[in-house]
mmCIF file of C-alpha atoms and ligand atoms in Angstrom:
data_model
loop_
_atom_site.group_PDB
_atom_site.id
_atom_site.type_symbol
_atom_site.label_atom_id
_atom_site.label_comp_id
_atom_site.label_asym_id
_atom_site.label_seq_id
_atom_site.Cartn_x
_atom_site.Cartn_y
_atom_site.Cartn_z
ATOM 1 C CA MET A 354 1.880 -32.229 -22.451
ATOM 2 C CA PRO A 355 0.515 -30.949 -19.132
ATOM 3 C CA LYS A 356 -0.993 -33.645 -16.908
ATOM 4 C CA GLY A 357 -4.674 -34.288 -17.601
ATOM 5 C CA LYS A 358 -6.906 -31.549 -16.330
ATOM 6 C CA MET A 359 -4.293 -29.959 -14.107
ATOM 7 C CA LEU A 360 -4.190 -26.258 -14.845
ATOM 8 C CA LEU A 361 -3.430 -23.506 -12.362
ATOM 9 C CA LYS A 362 -4.278 -19.884 -12.998
ATOM 10 C CA VAL A 363 -1.919 -17.299 -11.607
ATOM 11 C CA CYS A 364 -3.206 -13.741 -11.416
ATOM 12 C CA HIS A 365 -0.695 -10.898 -11.328
ATOM 13 C CA LEU A 366 -2.788 -8.088 -9.922
ATOM 14 C CA TYR A 367 -1.855 -4.582 -11.109
ATOM 15 C CA PRO A 368 1.587 -5.257 -12.610
ATOM 16 C CA ASP A 369 1.236 -1.755 -14.067
ATOM 17 C CA LEU A 370 1.058 -0.233 -10.562
ATOM 18 C CA LEU A 371 2.746 -2.688 -8.194
ATOM 19 C CA ASN A 372 5.976 -4.230 -9.427
ATOM 20 C CA LEU A 373 9.275 -3.278 -7.757
ATOM 21 C CA TYR A 374 12.724 -4.875 -7.493
ATOM 22 C CA GLY A 375 11.931 -7.780 -9.773
ATOM 23 C CA ASP A 376 8.645 -8.680 -8.064
ATOM 24 C CA GLN A 377 7.317 -10.218 -11.259
ATOM 25 C CA GLY A 378 10.017 -12.871 -10.858
ATOM 26 C CA ASN A 379 7.603 -14.392 -8.343
ATOM 27 C CA VAL A 380 5.119 -15.102 -11.114
ATOM 28 C CA LEU A 381 7.917 -16.459 -13.286
ATOM 29 C CA ALA A 382 9.081 -18.790 -10.499
ATOM 30 C CA LEU A 383 5.580 -20.224 -10.088
ATOM 31 C CA VAL A 384 5.194 -20.675 -13.844
ATOM 32 C CA ARG A 385 8.552 -22.438 -14.256
ATOM 33 C CA ARG A 386 8.123 -24.705 -11.249
ATOM 34 C CA LEU A 387 4.716 -25.784 -12.563
ATOM 35 C CA GLN A 388 5.977 -26.288 -16.126
ATOM 36 C CA TRP A 389 8.981 -28.317 -14.937
ATOM 37 C CA ARG A 390 6.458 -30.670 -13.338
ATOM 38 C CA ASN A 391 4.257 -30.796 -16.376
ATOM 39 C CA ILE A 392 1.415 -28.974 -14.654
ATOM 40 C CA GLY A 393 -0.499 -26.545 -16.876
ATOM 41 C CA VAL A 394 -0.344 -22.867 -15.952
ATOM 42 C CA GLU A 395 -1.936 -19.695 -17.251
ATOM 43 C CA VAL A 396 -0.985 -16.184 -16.194
ATOM 44 C CA ARG A 397 -3.561 -13.426 -16.141
ATOM 45 C CA ARG A 398 -2.200 -9.889 -15.822
ATOM 46 C CA VAL A 399 -4.917 -7.647 -14.435
ATOM 47 C CA ASN A 400 -4.163 -3.976 -14.951
ATOM 48 C CA GLN A 401 -5.834 -0.841 -13.682
ATOM 49 C CA GLY A 402 -9.466 -0.775 -14.845
ATOM 50 C CA ASP A 403 -9.619 -4.516 -15.701
ATOM 51 C CA THR A 404 -12.148 -6.780 -14.043
ATOM 52 C CA VAL A 405 -11.086 -9.978 -12.345
ATOM 53 C CA ASP A 406 -12.875 -13.137 -11.296
ATOM 54 C CA PHE A 407 -11.009 -14.035 -8.100
ATOM 55 C CA ARG A 408 -12.902 -17.343 -7.746
ATOM 56 C CA GLY A 409 -11.491 -18.540 -11.062
ATOM 57 C CA MET A 410 -7.898 -17.849 -9.939
ATOM 58 C CA ASP A 411 -5.582 -20.186 -8.048
ATOM 59 C CA VAL A 412 -2.772 -17.882 -6.960
ATOM 60 C CA LEU A 413 -3.068 -14.125 -6.655
ATOM 61 C CA PHE A 414 0.115 -12.063 -6.628
ATOM 62 C CA LEU A 415 0.468 -8.424 -5.575
ATOM 63 C CA GLY A 416 3.851 -6.711 -5.670
ATOM 64 C CA GLY A 417 5.292 -3.587 -4.101
ATOM 65 C CA GLY A 418 4.919 -0.104 -5.486
ATOM 66 C CA SER A 419 5.758 3.553 -5.335
ATOM 67 C CA SER A 420 3.501 5.836 -3.266
ATOM 68 C CA ARG A 421 1.638 6.773 -6.432
ATOM 69 C CA GLY A 422 1.216 3.158 -7.547
ATOM 70 C CA GLN A 423 0.051 2.161 -4.088
ATOM 71 C CA ASP A 424 -2.450 5.006 -4.007
ATOM 72 C CA LEU A 425 -3.935 4.057 -7.382
ATOM 73 C CA ALA A 426 -4.018 0.356 -6.501
ATOM 74 C CA ALA A 427 -5.851 1.172 -3.240
ATOM 75 C CA GLY A 428 -8.554 2.941 -5.263
ATOM 76 C CA GLU A 429 -8.889 -0.019 -7.630
ATOM 77 C CA LEU A 430 -8.934 -2.591 -4.856
ATOM 78 C CA LYS A 431 -11.687 -0.826 -2.938
ATOM 79 C CA GLU A 432 -14.124 -1.855 -5.668
ATOM 80 C CA GLN A 433 -12.983 -5.479 -5.423
ATOM 81 C CA ARG A 434 -13.029 -5.800 -1.660
ATOM 82 C CA GLU A 435 -16.035 -8.058 -1.191
ATOM 83 C CA PRO A 436 -15.259 -10.653 -3.891
ATOM 84 C CA LEU A 437 -11.623 -10.742 -2.796
ATOM 85 C CA ARG A 438 -12.559 -11.094 0.881
ATOM 86 C CA ALA A 439 -14.970 -13.936 0.140
ATOM 87 C CA THR A 440 -12.420 -15.787 -2.020
ATOM 88 C CA VAL A 441 -9.691 -15.363 0.597
ATOM 89 C CA GLU A 442 -12.054 -16.917 3.168
ATOM 90 C CA GLU A 443 -12.543 -19.839 0.751
ATOM 91 C CA GLY A 444 -8.793 -20.434 0.592
ATOM 92 C CA LEU A 445 -7.486 -18.465 -2.380
ATOM 93 C CA VAL A 446 -3.685 -18.547 -2.297
ATOM 94 C CA VAL A 447 -2.340 -14.996 -2.123
ATOM 95 C CA LEU A 448 1.210 -13.676 -2.061
ATOM 96 C CA ALA A 449 1.445 -9.952 -1.342
ATOM 97 C CA ILE A 450 4.761 -8.110 -1.141
ATOM 98 C CA CYS A 451 5.571 -4.790 0.527
ATOM 99 C CA GLY A 452 3.153 -2.147 -0.868
ATOM 100 C CA GLY A 453 0.753 -4.943 -1.865
ATOM 101 C CA TYR A 454 1.058 -6.398 1.647
ATOM 102 C CA GLU A 455 0.282 -3.024 3.247
ATOM 103 C CA LEU A 456 -2.891 -2.723 1.157
ATOM 104 C CA LEU A 457 -4.401 -5.862 2.707
ATOM 105 C CA GLY A 458 -4.340 -4.352 6.210
ATOM 106 C CA HIS A 459 -6.342 -1.470 7.692
ATOM 107 C CA TYR A 460 -4.295 1.433 6.351
ATOM 108 C CA TYR A 461 -0.905 2.823 5.377
ATOM 109 C CA ARG A 462 -0.010 6.266 6.696
ATOM 110 C CA ASN A 463 2.483 7.528 4.113
ATOM 111 C CA PRO A 464 5.546 9.733 4.848
ATOM 112 C CA GLU A 465 3.413 12.862 4.216
ATOM 113 C CA GLY A 466 0.996 11.723 6.926
ATOM 114 C CA ARG A 467 -1.806 10.909 4.519
ATOM 115 C CA ILE A 468 -3.803 7.728 5.121
ATOM 116 C CA ILE A 469 -4.094 5.282 2.228
ATOM 117 C CA PRO A 470 -6.957 2.990 3.238
ATOM 118 C CA GLY A 471 -6.368 -0.754 2.997
ATOM 119 C CA LEU A 472 -8.894 -3.519 2.543
ATOM 120 C CA GLY A 473 -8.761 -4.613 6.178
ATOM 121 C CA LEU A 474 -8.769 -8.284 5.168
ATOM 122 C CA LEU A 475 -6.048 -8.939 7.724
ATOM 123 C CA ASP A 476 -5.696 -7.301 11.107
ATOM 124 C CA PHE A 477 -2.705 -4.950 10.903
ATOM 125 C CA TYR A 478 -1.833 -1.336 10.138
ATOM 126 C CA THR A 479 1.244 0.386 8.719
ATOM 127 C CA GLU A 480 2.751 3.784 9.401
ATOM 128 C CA ALA A 481 5.749 5.253 7.589
ATOM 129 C CA GLY A 482 8.747 5.921 9.826
ATOM 130 C CA PRO A 483 11.469 8.573 9.490
ATOM 131 C CA GLU A 484 14.043 6.325 7.752
ATOM 132 C CA ARG A 485 13.559 3.581 5.226
ATOM 133 C CA LEU A 486 14.335 0.061 6.396
ATOM 134 C CA VAL A 487 16.674 -1.268 3.713
ATOM 135 C CA GLY A 488 18.904 -4.310 3.284
ATOM 136 C CA ASP A 489 19.158 -8.056 3.045
ATOM 137 C CA ILE A 490 16.968 -9.979 5.457
ATOM 138 C CA ALA A 491 16.740 -13.535 6.761
ATOM 139 C CA VAL A 492 13.574 -14.934 8.290
ATOM 140 C CA GLU A 493 12.501 -18.250 9.712
ATOM 141 C CA MET A 494 9.007 -19.396 8.862
ATOM 142 C CA THR A 495 7.182 -22.642 9.489
ATOM 143 C CA ILE A 496 5.893 -24.878 6.711
ATOM 144 C CA TYR A 497 4.029 -28.000 7.831
ATOM 145 C CA GLY A 498 5.564 -27.631 11.287
ATOM 146 C CA LYS A 499 9.149 -27.492 9.986
ATOM 147 C CA PRO A 500 11.388 -24.399 10.215
ATOM 148 C CA VAL A 501 12.241 -22.980 6.790
ATOM 149 C CA LEU A 502 14.836 -20.277 6.128
ATOM 150 C CA VAL A 503 13.602 -17.492 3.866
ATOM 151 C CA THR A 504 15.905 -14.746 2.583
ATOM 152 C CA GLY A 505 15.302 -11.595 0.558
ATOM 153 C CA PHE A 506 15.765 -7.868 0.269
ATOM 154 C CA GLU A 507 13.630 -5.246 2.004
ATOM 155 C CA ASN A 508 13.179 -1.540 1.292
ATOM 156 C CA HIS A 509 10.238 0.103 3.015
ATOM 157 C CA ALA A 510 9.282 3.194 4.946
ATOM 158 C CA GLY A 511 6.267 1.417 6.435
ATOM 159 C CA ARG A 512 6.316 -0.069 9.916
ATOM 160 C CA THR A 513 3.643 -2.722 10.153
ATOM 161 C CA PHE A 514 2.083 -3.694 13.454
ATOM 162 C CA LEU A 515 0.034 -6.868 13.631
ATOM 163 C CA GLY A 516 -3.184 -7.165 15.603
ATOM 164 C CA ARG A 517 -4.757 -10.629 15.712
ATOM 165 C CA THR A 518 -3.069 -11.690 12.450
ATOM 166 C CA ASN A 519 -0.071 -14.016 12.786
ATOM 167 C CA PRO A 520 3.311 -13.078 11.341
ATOM 168 C CA MET A 521 4.625 -15.023 8.347
ATOM 169 C CA GLY A 522 7.920 -15.546 10.137
ATOM 170 C CA ARG A 523 10.475 -14.451 12.693
ATOM 171 C CA VAL A 524 13.342 -12.136 11.760
ATOM 172 C CA LEU A 525 16.800 -13.701 12.145
ATOM 173 C CA ALA A 526 18.611 -10.669 10.710
ATOM 174 C CA GLY A 527 17.226 -7.490 9.145
ATOM 175 C CA TYR A 528 14.191 -5.344 10.034
ATOM 176 C CA GLY A 529 10.991 -7.151 9.036
ATOM 177 C CA ASN A 530 7.612 -5.631 9.881
ATOM 178 C CA ASN A 531 8.806 -2.754 12.017
ATOM 179 C CA GLY A 532 12.420 -3.289 13.180
ATOM 180 C CA GLN A 533 11.190 -3.752 16.759
ATOM 181 C CA ASP A 534 9.230 -6.909 17.433
ATOM 182 C CA SER A 535 11.124 -9.422 15.230
ATOM 183 C CA THR A 536 8.007 -10.281 13.260
ATOM 184 C CA GLU A 537 8.035 -10.459 9.475
ATOM 185 C CA GLY A 538 5.009 -10.409 7.235
ATOM 186 C CA ALA A 539 1.562 -11.767 7.942
ATOM 187 C CA ARG A 540 -0.173 -15.080 7.397
ATOM 188 C CA TYR A 541 -3.872 -15.821 7.366
ATOM 189 C CA LYS A 542 -5.491 -18.919 5.811
ATOM 190 C CA ASN A 543 -3.679 -19.212 2.448
ATOM 191 C CA VAL A 544 -2.595 -15.565 2.386
ATOM 192 C CA PHE A 545 1.117 -14.861 2.737
ATOM 193 C CA CYS A 546 2.256 -11.268 3.117
ATOM 194 C CA SER A 547 5.876 -10.215 3.312
ATOM 195 C CA TYR A 548 8.227 -7.259 2.961
ATOM 196 C CA LEU A 549 10.673 -9.468 1.083
ATOM 197 C CA HIS A 550 11.457 -8.458 -2.425
ATOM 198 C CA GLY A 551 14.347 -10.340 -3.932
ATOM 199 C CA PRO A 552 12.146 -11.565 -5.542
ATOM 200 C CA ILE A 553 11.107 -13.912 -2.739
ATOM 201 C CA LEU A 554 9.938 -17.029 -4.635
ATOM 202 C CA PRO A 555 12.933 -17.705 -6.923
ATOM 203 C CA LYS A 556 15.215 -17.331 -3.882
ATOM 204 C CA ASN A 557 13.000 -19.489 -1.693
ATOM 205 C CA PRO A 558 11.714 -22.480 -3.652
ATOM 206 C CA ARG A 559 10.259 -24.191 -0.579
ATOM 207 C CA LEU A 560 7.870 -21.295 -0.136
ATOM 208 C CA ALA A 561 7.079 -21.312 -3.872
ATOM 209 C CA ASP A 562 6.238 -25.019 -3.701
ATOM 210 C CA HIS A 563 4.153 -24.501 -0.591
ATOM 211 C CA LEU A 564 1.981 -21.990 -2.463
ATOM 212 C CA ILE A 565 1.665 -24.407 -5.397
ATOM 213 C CA ARG A 566 0.683 -27.267 -3.076
ATOM 214 C CA LEU A 567 -1.956 -25.152 -1.330
ATOM 215 C CA ALA A 568 -3.392 -24.072 -4.692
ATOM 216 C CA LEU A 569 -3.608 -27.690 -5.892
ATOM 217 C CA GLN A 570 -5.251 -28.751 -2.620
ATOM 218 C CA ARG A 571 -7.845 -25.997 -2.936
ATOM 219 C CA ARG A 572 -8.874 -27.537 -6.273
ATOM 220 C CA SER A 573 -8.743 -31.063 -4.764
ATOM 221 C CA LEU A 574 -5.963 -31.957 -7.222
ATOM 222 C CA PRO A 575 -3.043 -34.277 -6.337
ATOM 223 C CA SER A 576 -0.540 -32.110 -4.506
ATOM 224 C CA ARG A 577 2.511 -34.353 -4.211
ATOM 225 C CA LEU A 578 5.170 -32.424 -6.132
ATOM 226 C CA THR A 579 8.062 -33.966 -8.048
ATOM 227 C CA PRO A 580 11.227 -32.759 -6.274
ATOM 228 C CA LEU A 581 13.367 -30.276 -8.207
ATOM 229 C CA ASP A 582 17.069 -29.594 -7.770
ATOM 230 C CA ASP A 583 17.132 -26.543 -5.480
ATOM 231 C CA HIS A 584 20.529 -27.096 -3.873
ATOM 232 C CA LEU A 585 21.998 -23.828 -5.223
ATOM 233 C CA GLU A 586 19.113 -21.783 -3.800
ATOM 234 C CA ALA A 587 19.489 -23.545 -0.427
ATOM 235 C CA LEU A 588 23.230 -22.895 -0.442
ATOM 236 C CA ALA A 589 22.763 -19.222 -1.356
ATOM 237 C CA GLY A 590 20.241 -18.795 1.487
ATOM 238 C CA LYS A 591 22.721 -20.241 4.011
ATOM 239 C CA VAL A 592 25.539 -17.988 2.758
ATOM 240 C CA ILE A 593 23.366 -14.864 3.132
ATOM 241 C CA LEU A 594 22.227 -15.906 6.602
ATOM 242 C CA LYS A 595 25.841 -16.475 7.717
ATOM 243 C CA ARG A 596 26.906 -13.106 6.294
ATOM 244 C CA LEU A 597 24.010 -11.266 7.926
ATOM 245 C CA LEU A 598 24.602 -12.890 11.322
ATOM 246 C CA ARG A 599 28.318 -12.015 11.121
ATOM 247 C CA HIS A 600 27.482 -8.356 10.432
ATOM 248 C CA LYS A 601 24.943 -8.366 13.248
ATOM 249 C CA LYS A 602 27.568 -9.529 15.756
ATOM 250 C CA ALA A 603 30.298 -7.149 14.503
HETATM 251 N N1 LIG B 1105 4.621 1.991 0.926
HETATM 252 C C1 LIG B 1105 5.727 1.104 0.883
HETATM 253 C C2 LIG B 1105 6.713 1.498 1.969
HETATM 254 O O1 LIG B 1105 6.462 1.118 3.071
HETATM 255 C C3 LIG B 1105 6.271 0.961 -0.466
HETATM 256 C C4 LIG B 1105 7.538 0.200 -0.549
HETATM 257 C C5 LIG B 1105 7.543 -0.976 -1.491
HETATM 258 O O2 LIG B 1105 6.501 -1.469 -1.942
HETATM 259 N N2 LIG B 1105 8.737 -1.428 -1.798
HETATM 260 O O3 LIG B 1105 7.712 2.157 1.784
#
């Protein structure tokens, strides 16, 4: 039985429009890691045309998408801007990947030169470049002051340039936000944006647990998490990093 009143609500926003390269595995990773700790979890899939109460959610997930999916999601999100902005300011935990990430900034200029407006919740913009940035990627981010290795797979035309918003991490190998300034993703309050598919959370359990902890803290629930056996994920991350650094030198 789940512990007392502990119940987290995970919202998968527009799985019908934004869901590439196994992105929904991120939702699955959150669900499993909560269930393994006997914490109740509910998943709400919000599709095109559905209404959503952001305040009632604990973790909001947005995946990547095709140009068409991204376009449609931008139209949907426009209507939700104010409630989403207010809930983000109050500490809603958000994970946004690739196309979903780009939608939280000012705009995405697609390969045809057309501007897809973003919500402007975070201070960055994205412009498509001539080639796609594709491959495995390793990043170092900071969680509670400690360096944490994060690995994944990226595939994006967009080059994101941050304004006042901080990056989520620093690229160790791969392209990241734009292939130039070694930044990867964006981080603001409890919002984490990244180009890393993979999906990112099953590959990087420390980040998954960080999101869970932040969501529990937002509800003033006990946030000390029972440790899980993640040694295979840690090992896999180190192997990828070593391989990527070897290729970089060669
Ligand atoms: N618009 C995105 C890009 O930069 C879409 C890619 C994605 O979500 N994987 O290419």
